[in-house]
XYZ file of C-alpha atoms in Angstrom:
775
model
C -21.779 -117.030 23.594
C -22.698 -115.128 26.122
C -21.634 -112.412 24.070
C -24.262 -113.090 22.035
C -27.114 -113.737 24.381
C -25.991 -109.695 26.098
C -27.314 -108.736 22.427
C -29.898 -110.513 22.057
C -31.306 -108.645 25.990
C -30.002 -105.107 25.030
C -32.153 -104.858 21.284
C -35.616 -107.476 22.460
C -36.730 -106.898 19.185
C -34.363 -109.237 17.420
C -35.797 -112.294 19.011
C -39.394 -114.027 17.046
C -42.110 -114.892 18.492
C -41.101 -118.403 17.680
C -39.824 -121.325 20.694
C -36.736 -121.756 21.018
C -36.136 -124.734 18.792
C -37.790 -122.837 16.104
C -35.468 -119.817 16.909
C -32.244 -122.211 16.515
C -33.425 -124.011 14.033
C -33.693 -120.507 11.937
C -30.663 -118.844 12.663
C -28.182 -121.574 12.612
C -30.365 -124.051 9.730
C -29.043 -121.158 6.841
C -28.671 -123.722 4.004
C -32.064 -123.985 3.780
C -36.039 -122.961 4.136
C -36.218 -119.894 7.615
C -39.081 -119.800 9.683
C -41.072 -117.584 10.808
C -44.725 -116.553 12.017
C -46.934 -116.251 9.631
C -50.560 -115.228 10.862
C -50.776 -117.587 13.663
C -48.977 -120.784 12.425
C -45.039 -121.297 12.041
C -44.397 -121.839 8.866
C -40.850 -121.934 7.244
C -40.087 -119.716 4.524
C -38.030 -118.578 1.173
C -37.196 -116.175 -1.299
C -38.692 -114.150 -4.248
C -37.163 -114.650 -7.750
C -37.511 -111.159 -8.719
C -33.597 -110.769 -11.371
C -34.213 -112.048 -14.846
C -33.248 -115.707 -15.607
C -31.055 -115.180 -18.963
C -30.117 -119.026 -20.795
C -31.126 -119.784 -23.920
C -34.995 -119.636 -23.231
C -35.665 -116.554 -22.459
C -33.232 -114.903 -24.770
C -35.193 -117.294 -27.448
C -38.295 -115.440 -26.231
C -37.664 -112.457 -25.495
C -35.821 -112.282 -29.278
C -39.007 -113.051 -30.765
C -41.681 -111.141 -29.643
C -42.695 -108.842 -32.058
C -44.566 -105.805 -32.162
C -47.912 -107.314 -30.928
C -46.265 -109.312 -28.735
C -45.206 -105.889 -26.717
C -47.855 -104.061 -26.316
C -50.079 -107.016 -25.685
C -47.974 -106.896 -22.360
C -48.515 -103.884 -22.093
C -52.544 -103.515 -22.562
C -52.913 -106.599 -20.201
C -50.757 -104.795 -17.575
C -52.718 -101.664 -17.065
C -56.035 -104.238 -17.935
C -55.118 -105.464 -14.765
C -54.397 -102.397 -12.290
C -58.196 -101.862 -13.839
C -59.549 -104.746 -13.437
C -57.564 -104.010 -9.358
C -58.751 -101.331 -8.695
C -62.410 -102.283 -9.666
C -62.705 -104.905 -7.607
C -61.644 -103.346 -4.655
C -63.670 -100.904 -4.256
C -66.411 -103.251 -4.548
C -64.007 -104.978 -1.878
C -63.929 -101.588 0.092
C -68.332 -100.618 -0.545
C -69.501 -104.235 0.789
C -67.042 -104.372 4.009
C -68.732 -100.330 4.003
C -71.243 -101.091 4.194
C -72.339 -104.758 5.952
C -70.272 -102.933 8.833
C -72.512 -99.674 9.334
C -75.205 -101.387 8.892
C -74.325 -104.924 10.815
C -73.287 -102.822 13.527
C -75.586 -99.659 13.468
C -78.800 -102.279 14.040
C -76.885 -103.886 16.349
C -76.228 -99.931 18.011
C -80.241 -98.913 17.042
C -81.442 -102.981 18.855
C -79.505 -102.081 21.987
C -80.837 -97.891 22.192
C -84.404 -98.570 21.342
C -83.979 -100.888 24.866
C -82.449 -97.972 26.692
C -84.818 -95.819 25.880
C -87.081 -98.294 27.775
C -84.639 -98.846 30.827
C -83.960 -101.998 29.715
C -81.060 -101.976 31.068
C -80.043 -105.061 31.902
C -81.495 -107.019 28.446
C -79.400 -104.056 26.400
C -76.373 -105.484 27.588
C -77.613 -108.847 27.321
C -77.917 -107.999 23.476
C -75.172 -105.664 22.732
C -72.424 -108.376 25.257
C -74.441 -112.001 22.975
C -73.908 -109.713 19.366
C -70.308 -109.067 20.614
C -69.909 -112.375 21.589
C -70.807 -114.509 18.348
C -68.979 -112.250 15.509
C -65.837 -112.597 17.210
C -66.782 -116.424 17.548
C -67.690 -116.660 14.540
C -64.756 -113.956 13.116
C -61.773 -115.970 14.756
C -62.708 -118.770 13.824
C -63.842 -118.971 10.525
C -59.926 -117.309 10.580
C -58.516 -119.904 12.392
C -60.540 -123.147 10.325
C -59.891 -121.766 7.223
C -57.050 -119.091 6.909
C -54.719 -118.490 10.169
C -52.568 -116.407 7.987
C -55.511 -113.781 7.025
C -55.275 -113.070 11.144
C -53.973 -109.478 12.138
C -53.727 -106.257 9.657
C -51.593 -108.528 7.198
C -49.734 -105.076 6.171
C -46.169 -106.703 7.911
C -46.876 -110.078 5.350
C -47.442 -107.543 2.595
C -44.712 -104.943 2.879
C -42.312 -108.363 3.917
C -43.912 -109.925 0.076
C -42.382 -106.660 -1.511
C -39.174 -106.411 -0.344
C -38.619 -110.649 -1.179
C -39.677 -112.413 1.492
C -42.371 -115.067 0.128
C -43.934 -116.544 3.612
C -47.162 -119.784 2.454
C -50.238 -118.612 0.868
C -50.574 -114.333 2.653
C -51.517 -113.839 -0.258
C -54.320 -117.101 -1.644
C -57.508 -117.500 -2.009
C -59.197 -118.740 0.944
C -57.246 -116.148 2.341
C -58.730 -112.791 0.950
C -61.897 -114.438 1.952
C -61.846 -114.622 5.766
C -59.838 -111.673 4.927
C -62.733 -110.016 3.498
C -65.841 -111.725 5.543
C -63.861 -111.961 8.700
C -63.023 -108.176 8.943
C -66.494 -107.296 8.761
C -67.671 -109.789 11.304
C -65.213 -108.347 13.451
C -64.880 -104.361 12.707
C -68.078 -104.573 13.517
C -67.871 -106.732 17.194
C -67.011 -103.295 18.715
C -63.327 -104.748 18.821
C -62.026 -101.456 18.593
C -59.591 -102.645 15.676
C -59.920 -100.941 12.071
C -60.660 -102.383 8.745
C -57.925 -100.417 6.739
C -55.102 -102.833 7.136
C -57.515 -105.830 5.963
C -58.576 -103.679 3.185
C -54.319 -103.559 1.935
C -53.904 -106.959 2.082
C -57.234 -107.999 0.845
C -56.029 -105.302 -1.767
C -53.375 -106.855 -2.266
C -54.673 -110.990 -2.289
C -56.945 -109.329 -5.241
C -53.039 -107.856 -7.663
C -51.874 -111.347 -6.563
C -54.260 -113.449 -8.079
C -55.158 -111.459 -11.358
C -50.767 -111.442 -11.384
C -51.385 -115.334 -11.569
C -50.389 -115.679 -14.577
C -52.906 -118.573 -15.702
C -54.337 -121.514 -14.194
C -54.990 -125.034 -15.436
C -56.367 -125.857 -13.211
C -59.420 -123.499 -14.665
C -58.957 -123.449 -17.527
C -57.281 -120.137 -17.279
C -54.154 -120.382 -19.732
C -54.601 -117.597 -22.131
C -51.128 -117.372 -24.144
C -51.709 -113.499 -22.931
C -51.128 -114.501 -19.532
C -48.454 -116.623 -19.870
C -45.909 -112.644 -19.620
C -46.847 -112.913 -16.222
C -45.648 -115.709 -14.781
C -42.640 -113.916 -12.888
C -41.804 -112.534 -9.256
C -41.671 -109.766 -10.663
C -44.306 -108.485 -12.537
C -46.856 -109.241 -9.712
C -44.240 -108.079 -7.493
C -45.369 -104.258 -9.292
C -49.489 -105.285 -9.210
C -49.021 -105.806 -5.718
C -47.652 -103.064 -5.109
C -50.543 -101.720 -7.366
C -52.860 -103.821 -4.617
C -51.269 -101.986 -1.511
C -52.445 -98.044 -3.193
C -55.237 -99.743 -3.751
C -56.338 -100.619 0.024
C -55.738 -97.498 1.835
C -57.720 -95.404 -1.272
C -60.250 -97.394 -1.099
C -60.700 -97.619 3.256
C -60.082 -93.350 3.028
C -60.551 -92.279 -0.242
C -57.177 -90.893 -0.288
C -55.711 -91.970 -3.774
C -52.593 -90.279 -3.730
C -52.167 -90.472 0.108
C -52.459 -94.944 -1.219
C -50.462 -94.171 -3.929
C -47.483 -92.750 -0.800
C -48.155 -94.527 1.008
C -47.127 -97.449 -1.118
C -44.172 -95.442 -2.177
C -43.639 -94.702 1.483
C -44.099 -97.554 3.461
C -44.418 -100.141 1.979
C -42.339 -100.818 -1.732
C -38.991 -101.950 -1.226
C -38.255 -101.124 -5.100
C -40.022 -98.921 -7.225
C -40.230 -96.915 -10.694
C -41.503 -94.182 -12.590
C -43.401 -96.299 -14.551
C -45.012 -98.414 -11.400
C -45.872 -94.818 -10.124
C -48.373 -94.534 -12.859
C -50.252 -97.547 -13.162
C -49.956 -97.552 -9.104
C -51.202 -93.889 -10.093
C -53.877 -95.327 -13.058
C -55.333 -97.956 -10.031
C -56.345 -95.032 -6.481
C -58.152 -93.140 -9.623
C -60.337 -95.578 -11.306
C -61.033 -96.509 -6.931
C -61.883 -93.280 -6.964
C -64.467 -92.782 -9.574
C -66.448 -95.995 -8.375
C -65.992 -95.704 -5.415
C -68.047 -90.965 -5.864
C -70.630 -94.015 -7.616
C -71.438 -96.005 -5.265
C -72.149 -93.629 -2.846
C -74.294 -91.273 -5.377
C -76.651 -95.039 -4.804
C -75.695 -94.760 -1.368
C -77.381 -91.153 -0.832
C -81.384 -92.192 -2.179
C -81.061 -94.233 0.316
C -80.636 -96.949 -0.509
C -78.312 -98.205 1.121
C -79.628 -98.800 4.920
C -78.159 -97.336 7.661
C -74.859 -96.171 5.292
C -75.883 -93.911 4.257
C -73.193 -91.007 2.986
C -70.928 -93.092 7.087
C -68.356 -95.101 6.092
C -64.482 -94.056 5.372
C -65.356 -92.338 2.258
C -65.021 -89.058 3.034
C -64.035 -86.740 7.039
C -66.384 -83.243 5.915
C -65.777 -81.644 9.289
C -63.319 -78.968 8.863
C -64.756 -77.587 5.178
C -64.764 -74.223 6.902
C -62.105 -71.852 6.335
C -59.102 -72.273 9.558
C -57.750 -69.433 11.174
C -54.395 -69.660 12.738
C -51.995 -67.162 14.193
C -47.684 -67.531 14.888
C -49.198 -68.369 18.024
C -50.788 -71.758 17.746
C -47.201 -72.467 16.186
C -46.714 -73.735 20.396
C -49.844 -75.766 21.506
C -48.787 -77.739 17.487
C -44.987 -78.026 18.736
C -46.969 -79.341 22.175
C -49.542 -82.018 20.368
C -46.334 -83.666 18.502
C -43.785 -84.145 21.091
C -46.471 -85.564 22.875
C -47.834 -87.670 20.297
C -44.410 -88.628 19.449
C -43.832 -89.746 22.989
C -47.414 -91.860 23.571
C -47.258 -93.356 19.973
C -43.359 -94.854 21.838
C -45.075 -95.951 24.221
C -47.947 -97.896 22.874
C -45.604 -99.902 20.066
C -44.713 -100.565 23.239
C -47.219 -102.653 25.285
C -47.859 -103.721 22.164
C -44.745 -105.169 21.324
C -45.016 -106.523 25.438
C -48.495 -107.382 24.269
C -47.534 -109.075 20.245
C -45.277 -112.077 22.596
C -48.092 -112.559 25.502
C -50.706 -113.154 23.201
C -48.245 -116.214 20.579
C -47.570 -117.974 23.978
C -51.574 -117.970 24.840
C -51.654 -118.362 21.020
C -49.892 -121.672 21.135
C -51.512 -123.300 23.087
C -54.201 -124.245 20.152
C -57.274 -124.091 18.254
C -58.775 -123.762 22.624
C -56.256 -121.022 23.753
C -57.120 -118.628 20.457
C -60.678 -118.562 20.349
C -61.064 -118.318 24.379
C -58.383 -115.550 24.044
C -60.629 -113.903 21.609
C -64.130 -113.671 23.127
C -62.661 -112.720 26.404
C -61.012 -109.526 24.908
C -64.709 -109.013 23.377
C -66.258 -110.126 26.431
C -64.430 -107.711 28.134
C -64.960 -104.438 25.490
C -68.555 -105.688 25.065
C -68.431 -104.629 29.339
C -66.262 -101.796 29.478
C -67.800 -100.483 26.846
C -71.073 -100.622 28.543
C -70.776 -99.819 31.329
C -68.296 -96.749 31.154
C -70.977 -94.207 29.886
C -72.813 -94.612 33.327
C -69.383 -92.514 35.237
C -70.111 -90.018 33.358
C -72.884 -87.187 33.757
C -75.597 -86.271 31.259
C -75.446 -83.435 29.478
C -78.661 -80.586 28.463
C -79.243 -80.947 25.678
C -78.107 -77.946 22.960
C -80.786 -75.625 21.761
C -79.780 -74.385 18.754
C -79.336 -77.538 16.747
C -79.979 -79.124 13.474
C -80.603 -83.066 13.936
C -82.456 -84.360 16.838
C -81.185 -84.277 20.163
C -81.090 -87.335 22.119
C -80.590 -89.422 19.212
C -83.043 -91.867 18.558
C -82.927 -95.148 16.222
C -79.854 -94.330 13.593
C -76.481 -93.661 14.675
C -74.840 -90.285 14.874
C -74.255 -88.103 18.427
C -76.533 -87.108 21.308
C -76.803 -91.256 21.967
C -79.722 -90.344 25.348
C -78.009 -93.683 26.817
C -79.517 -94.471 30.493
C -79.991 -90.031 30.373
C -83.117 -88.497 31.306
C -85.397 -86.587 28.258
C -83.364 -83.983 26.840
C -80.886 -84.965 28.278
C -77.720 -87.426 26.380
C -74.767 -88.778 27.002
C -71.405 -87.562 25.613
C -69.399 -90.907 25.887
C -72.237 -92.522 24.581
C -72.426 -90.659 21.689
C -68.753 -92.055 20.547
C -69.150 -95.242 22.152
C -72.232 -97.093 20.905
C -71.274 -95.391 17.222
C -68.273 -97.246 14.757
C -65.132 -96.387 14.818
C -66.246 -94.501 11.609
C -68.895 -91.999 13.400
C -66.797 -91.490 15.938
C -63.209 -90.204 14.004
C -66.825 -87.502 11.840
C -67.889 -87.123 15.917
C -64.558 -85.923 17.109
C -63.271 -84.066 13.798
C -66.332 -82.051 13.910
C -65.972 -78.370 13.876
C -68.142 -77.110 15.101
C -68.790 -79.209 18.635
C -67.112 -77.456 20.692
C -69.265 -77.807 23.558
C -70.428 -81.055 23.000
C -68.433 -83.124 24.917
C -66.725 -83.193 28.436
C -63.141 -83.328 28.702
C -63.155 -86.180 31.513
C -65.228 -87.969 28.669
C -63.078 -87.440 26.278
C -60.020 -88.407 28.507
C -61.723 -91.545 29.123
C -62.520 -92.598 26.256
C -58.318 -92.006 25.505
C -57.414 -93.933 27.943
C -60.530 -97.022 26.604
C -59.437 -96.589 23.388
C -55.661 -96.581 23.675
C -55.610 -99.805 26.096
C -59.161 -101.802 24.123
C -56.504 -101.318 20.846
C -53.927 -102.411 21.714
C -54.898 -105.712 23.525
C -57.737 -106.497 20.592
C -54.781 -106.718 18.422
C -53.243 -109.782 17.199
C -55.727 -112.077 18.462
C -56.734 -114.793 15.836
C -59.208 -112.509 13.095
C -58.017 -109.738 10.618
C -57.909 -106.353 12.267
C -55.912 -103.493 11.390
C -54.338 -100.253 13.596
C -54.946 -97.503 11.105
C -58.188 -96.690 12.918
C -57.972 -96.662 16.845
C -54.647 -94.689 15.903
C -56.936 -92.469 14.701
C -59.519 -92.652 17.020
C -56.997 -92.203 20.355
C -54.856 -89.598 19.155
C -58.282 -87.341 17.442
C -59.273 -88.007 21.290
C -56.424 -87.689 23.405
C -56.063 -83.723 20.436
C -59.506 -82.702 21.474
C -58.595 -82.999 24.638
C -55.463 -81.181 25.298
C -57.456 -78.904 22.459
C -59.993 -78.061 25.417
C -56.890 -78.178 28.292
C -56.020 -74.452 25.520
C -59.530 -73.135 25.446
C -59.539 -69.830 24.749
C -55.345 -69.502 24.280
C -55.288 -71.153 20.507
C -57.419 -69.711 18.013
C -57.660 -73.886 16.922
C -61.351 -75.224 17.328
C -61.498 -78.220 19.455
C -61.986 -80.309 16.156
C -58.541 -79.548 14.477
C -56.720 -79.954 17.592
C -58.544 -83.343 16.899
C -56.996 -83.607 13.019
C -53.565 -82.828 14.366
C -53.972 -85.441 17.750
C -54.249 -88.340 15.348
C -52.143 -87.326 12.583
C -49.480 -86.654 15.707
C -49.820 -90.584 17.196
C -49.610 -91.609 13.695
C -46.886 -90.123 12.987
C -45.678 -91.561 16.702
C -46.849 -95.230 15.996
C -46.111 -95.214 12.286
C -43.353 -92.843 11.691
C -44.729 -91.994 8.140
C -44.481 -88.412 7.382
C -45.833 -87.582 3.553
C -48.653 -90.622 2.913
C -50.587 -89.940 5.928
C -50.082 -86.035 6.035
C -51.504 -86.450 2.240
C -54.169 -89.476 3.457
C -55.177 -86.837 6.400
C -55.616 -83.804 4.198
C -57.146 -86.386 1.294
C -59.957 -87.262 4.661
C -60.857 -84.109 6.322
C -61.031 -83.181 2.476
C -59.204 -80.235 3.737
C -55.791 -77.813 2.233
C -55.635 -75.378 4.677
C -54.713 -77.286 7.685
C -51.052 -78.581 5.337
C -49.023 -76.504 7.486
C -49.562 -77.840 9.950
C -49.763 -81.255 9.862
C -46.814 -81.133 8.718
C -45.097 -79.716 11.166
C -47.064 -82.237 13.554
C -45.841 -85.975 11.269
C -42.270 -84.525 11.622
C -41.892 -83.735 15.753
C -43.198 -86.834 16.054
C -41.903 -88.826 13.792
C -38.668 -87.907 15.380
C -39.187 -88.273 19.411
C -40.216 -91.345 19.153
C -37.576 -92.745 16.861
C -35.559 -91.818 19.615
C -36.746 -95.093 20.941
C -38.249 -97.791 19.406
C -38.917 -98.024 15.436
C -42.030 -98.139 13.744
C -45.632 -100.246 14.469
C -44.598 -102.708 10.972
C -40.512 -103.174 11.391
C -41.140 -103.279 15.005
C -44.097 -106.487 13.801
C -42.050 -107.691 10.769
C -38.900 -109.118 13.900
C -41.381 -109.724 15.928
C -42.674 -112.502 13.341
C -38.745 -113.706 12.667
C -39.459 -111.488 8.694
C -35.672 -111.590 7.616
C -37.044 -107.948 5.782
C -34.047 -106.462 4.526
C -33.085 -102.527 5.218
C -32.885 -100.097 3.352
C -29.038 -99.052 4.682
C -26.675 -101.451 6.178
C -26.026 -101.822 9.624
C -23.129 -100.217 10.249
C -20.916 -102.688 11.124
C -21.071 -104.741 8.093
C -18.477 -102.610 7.285
C -15.975 -104.084 9.366
C -16.196 -106.983 7.980
C -16.033 -109.015 4.104
C -18.220 -110.394 2.488
C -16.387 -113.574 2.429
C -16.801 -113.223 6.923
C -20.692 -114.385 6.202
C -20.337 -117.852 3.287
C -21.156 -121.012 5.219
C -20.145 -123.435 3.480
C -19.760 -126.443 1.790
C -20.780 -124.942 -1.836
C -22.677 -126.922 -3.964
C -21.900 -127.137 -7.773
C -22.466 -128.780 -11.397
C -21.204 -129.069 -14.443
C -22.005 -127.578 -17.820
C -22.669 -131.374 -18.624
C -22.846 -132.806 -15.326
C -24.682 -136.870 -14.147
C -28.333 -136.932 -13.709
C -26.756 -138.910 -10.080
C -24.717 -136.306 -9.357
C -27.391 -133.663 -9.483
C -30.369 -136.590 -7.830
C -28.332 -136.869 -4.647
C -27.262 -133.111 -4.458
C -31.157 -131.545 -4.183
C -32.272 -134.415 -1.602
C -29.594 -134.330 0.735
C -29.617 -129.841 0.108
C -32.246 -127.107 0.314
C -30.313 -125.050 -1.402
C -32.712 -123.161 -4.192
C -29.847 -121.887 -6.448
C -26.198 -123.265 -7.475
C -23.031 -122.861 -9.186
C -22.997 -124.485 -13.377
C -18.568 -124.215 -14.371
C -16.697 -125.387 -16.925
C -13.837 -126.622 -17.573
C -11.728 -125.406 -20.660
C -8.650 -127.407 -21.873
C -7.039 -123.940 -22.723
C -7.233 -123.676 -18.594
C -6.112 -124.953 -15.484
C -9.197 -124.175 -13.223
C -12.738 -124.135 -13.906
C -14.826 -121.051 -15.399
C -17.299 -120.210 -13.991
C -21.145 -120.439 -16.711
C -23.416 -119.036 -14.943
C -25.800 -120.389 -11.834
C -29.171 -122.459 -12.407
C -32.605 -122.452 -9.818
C -33.531 -125.255 -8.650
C -37.062 -125.235 -9.775
C -35.006 -125.663 -13.475
C -33.562 -128.560 -12.078
C -36.509 -130.561 -11.172
C -38.295 -129.564 -14.842
C -35.073 -130.804 -16.585
C -36.141 -134.547 -13.916
C -39.263 -133.833 -14.557
C -38.473 -134.624 -17.801
C -35.965 -136.952 -18.307
C -34.035 -134.958 -20.904
C -30.656 -137.538 -20.459
C -27.959 -138.454 -22.499
C -26.430 -141.843 -22.474
C -22.906 -140.345 -22.820
C -21.585 -136.194 -21.554
C -22.711 -134.571 -24.965
C -23.394 -131.006 -24.989
C -27.119 -130.469 -26.296
C -27.987 -129.412 -29.528
C -31.745 -127.492 -31.493
C -34.090 -130.095 -30.466
C -33.719 -128.778 -26.677
C -35.644 -125.925 -28.242
C -38.294 -127.822 -29.248
C -38.542 -130.373 -25.926
C -39.584 -127.634 -24.131
C -40.825 -123.593 -24.231
C -39.469 -121.014 -21.279
C -42.951 -121.882 -20.095
C -42.532 -125.039 -18.516
C -39.547 -122.322 -16.341
C -42.496 -119.911 -16.066
C -42.874 -119.914 -12.430
C -46.581 -120.267 -10.781
C -48.223 -117.533 -8.417
C -48.128 -119.743 -5.258
C -44.481 -120.575 -6.626
C -45.095 -124.582 -5.795
C -42.528 -126.763 -7.609
C -42.145 -131.058 -7.700
C -40.103 -132.130 -4.715
C -37.589 -134.626 -6.110
C -38.552 -136.761 -4.115
C -41.687 -137.713 -6.070
C -39.767 -138.476 -8.369
C -38.481 -142.101 -9.379
C -35.293 -143.030 -11.427
C -34.059 -146.484 -12.528
C -30.445 -147.752 -12.012
C -30.387 -146.537 -16.295
C -31.044 -142.748 -15.392
C -28.875 -142.331 -12.645
C -25.754 -142.934 -15.094
C -27.075 -140.678 -17.808
C -25.624 -137.138 -18.490
C -27.897 -134.189 -18.947
C -26.482 -130.721 -20.390
C -26.848 -127.570 -18.544
C -25.580 -124.774 -20.402
C -29.243 -124.009 -22.513
C -31.109 -123.950 -19.152
C -28.096 -121.931 -16.552
C -28.583 -118.312 -16.306
C -24.951 -116.837 -18.240
C -25.461 -113.903 -15.884
C -25.369 -113.673 -12.243
C -24.434 -110.197 -10.277
C -21.270 -111.813 -8.771
C -18.292 -110.265 -5.631
C -15.575 -110.284 -5.494
C -14.181 -112.160 -1.744
C -12.843 -108.945 -0.557
C -16.122 -106.305 -0.917
C -17.709 -105.224 2.247
C -20.560 -106.783 3.376
C -21.932 -103.015 2.913
C -21.502 -102.209 -0.496
C -22.907 -106.211 -0.892
C -25.996 -105.886 1.031
C -26.526 -102.794 -1.060
C -26.151 -104.399 -4.091
C -28.506 -107.330 -3.002
C -31.238 -105.068 -1.410
C -31.673 -102.334 -4.929
C -31.247 -105.031 -7.655
C -33.592 -107.111 -5.796
C -31.532 -110.620 -5.773
C -31.758 -113.873 -4.810
C -28.262 -114.984 -5.133
C -25.535 -113.692 -4.947
C -23.017 -115.140 -6.068
C -18.685 -115.116 -4.355
C -15.528 -115.220 -6.588
C -12.044 -115.616 -4.887
C -9.726 -112.165 -5.329
C -7.549 -114.837 -6.932
C -7.000 -116.798 -9.047
C -6.046 -120.152 -7.715
C -9.435 -121.737 -6.698
C -12.349 -122.673 -7.942
C -14.560 -119.776 -9.395
C -16.566 -119.632 -6.771
C -15.668 -119.246 -3.751
C -19.383 -119.248 -2.113
C -22.778 -117.619 -2.374
C -25.152 -114.826 -0.885
C -28.554 -115.718 -0.048
C -31.288 -113.069 1.917
C -30.339 -114.677 5.119
C -25.936 -113.817 5.462
C -27.877 -110.185 5.517
C -29.434 -110.968 8.694
C -27.961 -109.291 11.884
C -29.304 -112.629 13.608
C -26.395 -115.288 11.334
C -24.098 -112.566 11.253
C -23.617 -111.959 14.937
C -23.279 -115.768 15.512
C -20.965 -115.734 13.012
C -18.724 -113.248 14.461
C -19.777 -113.264 18.516
C -17.207 -110.769 19.937
C -19.216 -107.470 17.456
C -22.341 -107.417 19.589
C -20.674 -105.554 22.343
C -19.237 -103.366 20.078
C -22.111 -102.897 17.193
C -23.018 -99.967 16.360
C -26.578 -98.322 16.973
C -29.226 -96.253 15.971
C -29.675 -93.051 18.877
C -31.634 -95.001 21.131
C -32.086 -94.099 24.571
C -30.243 -97.581 26.640
C -32.262 -97.541 29.259
C -36.219 -98.484 28.024
C -37.959 -95.197 29.379
C -41.087 -96.907 29.319
C -39.662 -99.346 31.562
C -41.232 -97.619 35.477
C -44.994 -97.235 33.898
C -45.158 -100.621 32.932
């Protein structure tokens, strides 16, 4: 055990954010549901059934489908993609409209009070508004849907990998995500709305793919096609693409984000549907923006994270500009890794506080809000006022609206450049930083102070009990230090400060989130300038390479901390030293093809397994043979309908009249009846049931001598929930064990084989943490 402890000390990311008893249950009880941190609560989780269950009912249903039903299925897929794009674009537009108007009104009132030197009143109003919005968002989240806390991207990424966590895609989570995100982002907390929009879009996609609802009378036959995890997974993937598309008006970037970062399984047909979905988003957003150009959207106007048309000039750069770009990339990699490291420590601290109950959760959120308000209102007093430029197309200072050149406490004809960034929404702050004709607008000290403020506020504002994202804060932070680097380089580069801000944002995104292709396209669509492509590509490659030497990307860190059993696309090298049989934990629970009802009931009550091998004992064989695999949910359906026989006989054709494929379809929430809720008489427990028509006769199997790494590759690429391990010889039972997702987790493997801890092969990491001396 000491060797295992040393392994955990060396790589603390393997230790989830749960108390010791929960961790012990999760690691040692590998036969039932595992535990993970969903929102702020520890919940049991299951795996999703992406495998097609090829039993007799599936074969009958599949063979009976005509061309009309196939066309219905295809049309429904495309119709759902259209609806996802339409609904998500409405949510995104409403989100932007609400944030710009709520936050804008707050800033206008505060600025007007400052105009009449009512400084204390302005501070009180500013602080009270922020505190009220934060209090509402945190209470709304904690009381209605704690699963809506945070960005939601780690949870959705785990879901698309096959992890089924409770409530992450429920209707109440969607409502809390939309309303809570608007309130939280409007409260001047250093958080973003891109992550919540991705989570909201995924909820919309999952709700459309429920396969109908008896509760609300949605029992249309066409909807039954989607009562499975495979189609629901594809719709959620399209939803994640639509979420990024609506956050940044980046349809191609949204598709690439879903492909590069979110989806664990991809195919060309899914690419087409995701692209169609994001195209609908782009068209709808353009229509909504045309409405706002006429002035009917209040303070929204052309604001919001829709398009930053700020570098639309012809960008000219030379070979000498490559060196500053390389410097930005390396600096972004180091800063991004440091950002991830500090955020991990803060997440552990916040988890300890949030675990004390609702009062501590709300108190933490309110404390962060008060601290943020004091800091944002107080910092502009420490910078010098700047005289207004002479050749401006807008008034200076800005009064009564959003924009640059905030007066704050300055005398007439002057503006406070730090207040121009702070007393605006994050969207407007990014627009100001990206501006290409404002090299003299901001002072170097202001940029450095704003960068440090955003860096730490975005860390401490994340993971409190309300919807929050990291994309926008990372962009703001990266843009501020990129602009500061541009100021330091000055005339030694032909790039203007706005371009340095764009490249700084790219480097910090690459250093913290470690995406390349999708981030590159998102930034190009965001700035509407294709000429930046070579520079953005270079800075992303450098920043990701540097940051990968220190720690994983931010979403992988969060998934490990939350305890989600995420299967990586590659197997760890030490898995090649083990065979499939080396990680099997027993005993094996199995059934005969014709089984006694009492045996099934007893096994289901004492075991938490979700799949059971089914054996037959033919007369010509001395040992049983494997017939297939039956799911726990299907067994409960059989027991609930009491399809029993008095003698052990095979079921006849009448069974297809008693059941249909819809009876075994999986609903949207994966809720199945509990075996404890079904009552049986003594006579029924002595009866028999034929499992053959309900058993998947073609389960995936591996031989026990196969390397664990090879079994991991098969399990992950096919998207399995159960993988049967068969013996290498014929003198034993046809199945020696079963591999599930948790059998491939490093914690489980190393608990069984602690000698591998000290000699396990790791990715390239610096052994001494390079940031420890700074904390």
